[in-house]
Amino acid sequence: MADAHDPGRRILLTALAGLTLVNTPLLRAAPGPGNVQGNSPGLVAYFSRSGNTRVIAGVIQRSLGTDLFEIEPAAPYPEDYFQTVAQASAERERDIKPALKHSLADIAPYQTIYLGFPIWGTTVPPVVRSFLSQHDFTGKTLIPFITHGGYGAGDSEAVLARLAPDATREKPLVMECDQERRTTETVARWLEAIRS
Ligand SMILES: Cc1cc2nc3c(=O)[nH]c(=O)nc-3n(C[C@H](O)[C@H](O)[C@H](O)COP(=O)(O)O)c2cc1C
């Protein structure tokens, strides 16, 4: 029998996912190219814009041999960092839960869900709220992994408790990571200096 940790099996599952799993009960929509869905009782579900949270998601998924699901908005956020901040802030103020690009049709097979996201505006990003609202976490173990740019996890614990009230929540991994803002501003200053 194929080993769940065998990378060959995972690559095969990834390749097959787009072809054969689309109409199975597990998936409502086509999975993203990086998604892995097999028969693991564990799931890593994550959102990442600039890649920090994605790296952690990959480490957890490869270490534990879990399934993997990338939470993505149906309409991508702007490429520009500052436009994204403005849009995210407007969504937050109006409590908008954006549509997701892909759906995980059934969370039932998963007992443990590792949920990864960056802090946006001192809280849980709108798309992650969409994901939480679409699924019933009753009886599940939710293990968050959270990245931030230096200001901590904000009110994310309270938001998770509100949107997944019947899950058992484990202590999250909270990690400070690079900020797209700092990178953007540093490169902009450098470009200005070499142009003048
Ligand atoms: C729209 C937006 C809002 C952010 N708001 C915060 C914040 O309130 N506090 C903070 O510490 N970092 C904030 N950050 C920085 C990210 O949380 C941090 O860089 C994170 O590691 C990015 O993860 P990612 O690379 O997986 O997208 C924000 C980033 C973006 C894009």
GROMACS .gro file of C-alpha atoms and ligand atoms in nm:
model
  227
    1MET     CA    1   0.000   0.000   0.000
    2ALA     CA    2   0.125   0.351  -0.079
    3ASP     CA    3   0.272   0.533   0.217
    4ALA     CA    4   0.088   0.856   0.309
    5HIS     CA    5   0.429   1.020   0.354
    6ASP     CA    6   0.556   0.911   0.014
    7PRO     CA    7   0.617   1.230  -0.190
    8GLY     CA    8   0.544   1.036  -0.511
    9ARG     CA    9   0.197   0.955  -0.385
   10ARG     CA   10   0.139   1.319  -0.299
   11ILE     CA   11   0.252   1.440  -0.642
   12LEU     CA   12   0.023   1.183  -0.800
   13LEU     CA   13  -0.268   1.295  -0.582
   14THR     CA   14  -0.201   1.657  -0.674
   15ALA     CA   15  -0.198   1.569  -1.042
   16LEU     CA   16  -0.513   1.360  -1.014
   17ALA     CA   17  -0.695   1.614  -0.802
   18GLY     CA   18  -0.769   1.845  -1.092
   19LEU     CA   19  -0.880   1.557  -1.313
   20THR     CA   20  -1.071   1.309  -1.108
   21LEU     CA   21  -1.172   1.451  -0.771
   22VAL     CA   22  -1.374   1.741  -0.906
   23ASN     CA   23  -1.697   1.543  -0.905
   24THR     CA   24  -1.637   1.342  -0.590
   25PRO     CA   25  -1.830   1.432  -0.274
   26LEU     CA   26  -1.513   1.579  -0.123
   27LEU     CA   27  -1.486   1.869  -0.363
   28ARG     CA   28  -1.743   2.113  -0.493
   29ALA     CA   29  -1.503   2.316  -0.703
   30ALA     CA   30  -1.176   2.237  -0.873
   31PRO     CA   31  -0.892   2.237  -0.622
   32GLY     CA   32  -0.606   2.482  -0.661
   33PRO     CA   33  -0.284   2.353  -0.812
   34GLY     CA   34  -0.109   2.332  -0.475
   35ASN     CA   35  -0.389   2.146  -0.301
   36VAL     CA   36  -0.356   1.787  -0.186
   37GLN     CA   37  -0.661   1.592  -0.086
   38GLY     CA   38  -0.646   1.225  -0.009
   39ASN     CA   39  -0.764   1.034   0.293
   40SER     CA   40  -0.567   1.193   0.573
   41PRO     CA   41  -0.751   1.270   0.899
   42GLY     CA   42  -0.552   1.595   0.917
   43LEU     CA   43  -0.588   1.907   0.708
   44VAL     CA   44  -0.370   2.215   0.670
   45ALA     CA   45  -0.588   2.503   0.545
   46TYR     CA   46  -0.418   2.836   0.496
   47PHE     CA   47  -0.433   3.180   0.342
   48SER     CA   48  -0.118   3.363   0.240
   49ARG     CA   49  -0.058   3.673   0.032
   50SER     CA   50   0.318   3.724   0.039
   51GLY     CA   51   0.426   3.367   0.118
   52ASN     CA   52   0.519   3.368   0.489
   53THR     CA   53   0.223   3.159   0.602
   54ARG     CA   54   0.255   2.934   0.296
   55VAL     CA   55   0.605   2.828   0.403
   56ILE     CA   56   0.477   2.723   0.747
   57ALA     CA   57   0.180   2.544   0.588
   58GLY     CA   58   0.418   2.345   0.368
   59VAL     CA   59   0.639   2.247   0.660
   60ILE     CA   60   0.340   2.121   0.862
   61GLN     CA   61   0.187   1.941   0.564
   62ARG     CA   62   0.510   1.766   0.464
   63SER     CA   63   0.603   1.680   0.823
   64LEU     CA   64   0.265   1.529   0.912
   65GLY     CA   65   0.151   1.406   0.570
   66THR     CA   66  -0.181   1.593   0.601
   67ASP     CA   67  -0.404   1.714   0.322
   68LEU     CA   68  -0.357   2.072   0.209
   69PHE     CA   69  -0.607   2.340   0.114
   70GLU     CA   70  -0.523   2.694   0.010
   71ILE     CA   71  -0.789   2.949   0.099
   72GLU     CA   72  -0.804   3.198  -0.188
   73PRO     CA   73  -1.049   3.478  -0.269
   74ALA     CA   74  -1.254   3.435  -0.588
   75ALA     CA   75  -1.153   3.788  -0.686
   76PRO     CA   76  -0.782   3.832  -0.616
   77TYR     CA   77  -0.667   4.123  -0.403
   78PRO     CA   78  -0.476   4.397  -0.588
   79GLU     CA   79  -0.106   4.337  -0.656
   80ASP     CA   80  -0.031   4.667  -0.485
   81TYR     CA   81   0.019   4.633  -0.110
   82PHE     CA   82  -0.141   4.965  -0.014
   83GLN     CA   83  -0.450   4.903  -0.229
   84THR     CA   84  -0.484   4.566  -0.058
   85VAL     CA   85  -0.464   4.727   0.285
   86ALA     CA   86  -0.739   4.973   0.185
   87GLN     CA   87  -0.963   4.700   0.043
   88ALA     CA   88  -0.912   4.472   0.343
   89SER     CA   89  -0.990   4.755   0.579
   90ALA     CA   90  -1.314   4.840   0.393
   91GLU     CA   91  -1.417   4.472   0.400
   92ARG     CA   92  -1.342   4.450   0.770
   93GLU     CA   93  -1.546   4.759   0.853
   94ARG     CA   94  -1.850   4.619   0.671
   95ASP     CA   95  -1.789   4.262   0.793
   96ILE     CA   96  -1.775   4.139   0.432
   97LYS     CA   97  -1.695   3.772   0.384
   98PRO     CA   98  -1.562   3.746   0.027
   99ALA     CA   99  -1.645   3.449  -0.195
  100LEU     CA  100  -1.374   3.184  -0.212
  101LYS     CA  101  -1.210   3.065  -0.533
  102HIS     CA  102  -1.227   2.699  -0.428
  103SER     CA  103  -1.449   2.523  -0.180
  104LEU     CA  104  -1.370   2.237   0.045
  105ALA     CA  105  -1.701   2.054   0.009
  106ASP     CA  106  -1.674   1.843   0.320
  107ILE     CA  107  -1.475   1.902   0.633
  108ALA     CA  108  -1.625   1.591   0.798
  109PRO     CA  109  -1.332   1.354   0.722
  110TYR     CA  110  -1.088   1.579   0.907
  111GLN     CA  111  -1.043   1.554   1.282
  112THR     CA  112  -0.759   1.804   1.316
  113ILE     CA  113  -0.739   2.123   1.115
  114TYR     CA  114  -0.425   2.335   1.115
  115LEU     CA  115  -0.548   2.680   1.015
  116GLY     CA  116  -0.289   2.930   0.895
  117PHE     CA  117  -0.328   3.299   0.819
  118PRO     CA  118  -0.149   3.636   0.839
  119ILE     CA  119  -0.282   3.907   1.066
  120TRP     CA  120  -0.454   4.176   0.863
  121GLY     CA  121  -0.553   4.499   1.040
  122THR     CA  122  -0.489   4.336   1.381
  123THR     CA  123  -0.736   4.058   1.312
  124VAL     CA  124  -0.829   3.751   1.100
  125PRO     CA  125  -0.841   3.833   0.723
  126PRO     CA  126  -1.188   3.843   0.562
  127VAL     CA  127  -1.130   3.535   0.341
  128VAL     CA  128  -1.037   3.326   0.642
  129ARG     CA  129  -1.360   3.440   0.808
  130SER     CA  130  -1.541   3.319   0.492
  131PHE     CA  131  -1.375   2.977   0.523
  132LEU     CA  132  -1.461   2.951   0.893
  133SER     CA  133  -1.824   3.051   0.831
  134GLN     CA  134  -1.868   2.790   0.557
  135HIS     CA  135  -1.782   2.488   0.772
  136ASP     CA  136  -1.898   2.322   1.088
  137PHE     CA  137  -1.606   2.269   1.324
  138THR     CA  138  -1.807   2.091   1.592
  139GLY     CA  139  -1.588   1.831   1.763
  140LYS     CA  140  -1.284   1.922   1.553
  141THR     CA  141  -0.948   2.024   1.689
  142LEU     CA  142  -0.840   2.358   1.546
  143ILE     CA  143  -0.472   2.443   1.565
  144PRO     CA  144  -0.401   2.794   1.436
  145PHE     CA  145  -0.069   2.912   1.299
  146ILE     CA  146  -0.054   3.286   1.268
  147THR     CA  147   0.202   3.519   1.114
  148HIS     CA  148   0.223   3.893   1.172
  149GLY     CA  149   0.448   4.185   1.088
  150GLY     CA  150   0.542   4.285   1.441
  151TYR     CA  151   0.214   4.379   1.611
  152GLY     CA  152   0.107   4.036   1.735
  153ALA     CA  153  -0.201   3.823   1.687
  154GLY     CA  154  -0.452   4.102   1.763
  155ASP     CA  155  -0.802   3.978   1.842
  156SER     CA  156  -0.770   3.665   1.630
  157GLU     CA  157  -0.826   3.429   1.925
  158ALA     CA  158  -1.161   3.592   1.999
  159VAL     CA  159  -1.262   3.582   1.631
  160LEU     CA  160  -1.176   3.212   1.605
  161ALA     CA  161  -1.376   3.144   1.921
  162ARG     CA  162  -1.675   3.326   1.770
  163LEU     CA  163  -1.660   3.168   1.422
  164ALA     CA  164  -1.571   2.814   1.532
  165PRO     CA  165  -1.738   2.800   1.875
  166ASP     CA  166  -1.768   2.424   1.892
  167ALA     CA  167  -1.409   2.341   1.802
  168THR     CA  168  -1.144   2.256   2.054
  169ARG     CA  169  -0.877   2.517   1.998
  170GLU     CA  170  -0.514   2.443   2.070
  171LYS     CA  171  -0.262   2.714   2.154
  172PRO     CA  172  -0.161   2.875   1.823
  173LEU     CA  173   0.184   2.913   1.677
  174VAL     CA  174   0.227   3.292   1.651
  175MET     CA  175   0.526   3.404   1.450
  176GLU     CA  176   0.661   3.742   1.345
  177CYS     CA  177   0.757   3.744   0.978
  178ASP     CA  178   0.872   3.987   0.711
  179GLN     CA  179   0.635   4.268   0.624
  180GLU     CA  180   0.545   4.340   0.264
  181ARG     CA  181   0.509   4.703   0.371
  182ARG     CA  182   0.872   4.727   0.482
  183THR     CA  183   0.995   4.555   0.165
  184THR     CA  184   0.780   4.781  -0.055
  185GLU     CA  185   0.898   5.099   0.117
  186THR     CA  186   1.265   4.994   0.117
  187VAL     CA  187   1.260   4.910  -0.255
  188ALA     CA  188   1.069   5.230  -0.338
  189ARG     CA  189   1.331   5.438  -0.153
  190TRP     CA  190   1.613   5.253  -0.329
  191LEU     CA  191   1.453   5.305  -0.672
  192GLU     CA  192   1.414   5.673  -0.598
  193ALA     CA  193   1.781   5.698  -0.495
  194ILE     CA  194   1.917   5.527  -0.805
  195ARG     CA  195   1.696   5.734  -1.034
  196SER     CA  196   1.797   6.072  -0.894
  197LIG     C1  197  -0.358   4.393   0.427
  197LIG     C2  198  -0.250   4.366   0.530
  197LIG     C3  199  -0.271   4.406   0.662
  197LIG     C4  200  -0.173   4.377   0.760
  197LIG     N1  201  -0.199   4.413   0.888
  197LIG     C5  202  -0.108   4.380   0.985
  197LIG     C6  203  -0.135   4.411   1.122
  197LIG     O1  204  -0.239   4.467   1.159
  197LIG     N2  205  -0.042   4.375   1.215
  197LIG     C7  206   0.075   4.312   1.181
  197LIG     O2  207   0.155   4.282   1.269
  197LIG     N3  208   0.102   4.280   1.051
  197LIG     C8  209   0.014   4.312   0.953
  197LIG     N4  210   0.039   4.278   0.823
  197LIG     C9  211   0.164   4.204   0.792
  197LIG    C10  212   0.138   4.054   0.779
  197LIG     O3  213   0.058   4.004   0.884
  197LIG    C11  214   0.269   3.973   0.781
  197LIG     O4  215   0.364   4.027   0.693
  197LIG    C12  216   0.239   3.829   0.746
  197LIG     O5  217   0.346   3.747   0.785
  197LIG    C13  218   0.212   3.809   0.598
  197LIG     O6  219   0.186   3.674   0.573
  197LIG     P1  220   0.180   3.613   0.426
  197LIG     O7  221   0.319   3.634   0.367
  197LIG     O8  222   0.152   3.469   0.448
  197LIG     O9  223   0.078   3.686   0.347
  197LIG    C14  224  -0.053   4.308   0.724
  197LIG    C15  225  -0.034   4.271   0.590
  197LIG    C16  226  -0.130   4.299   0.494
  197LIG    C17  227  -0.107   4.257   0.351
   0.00000   0.00000   0.00000
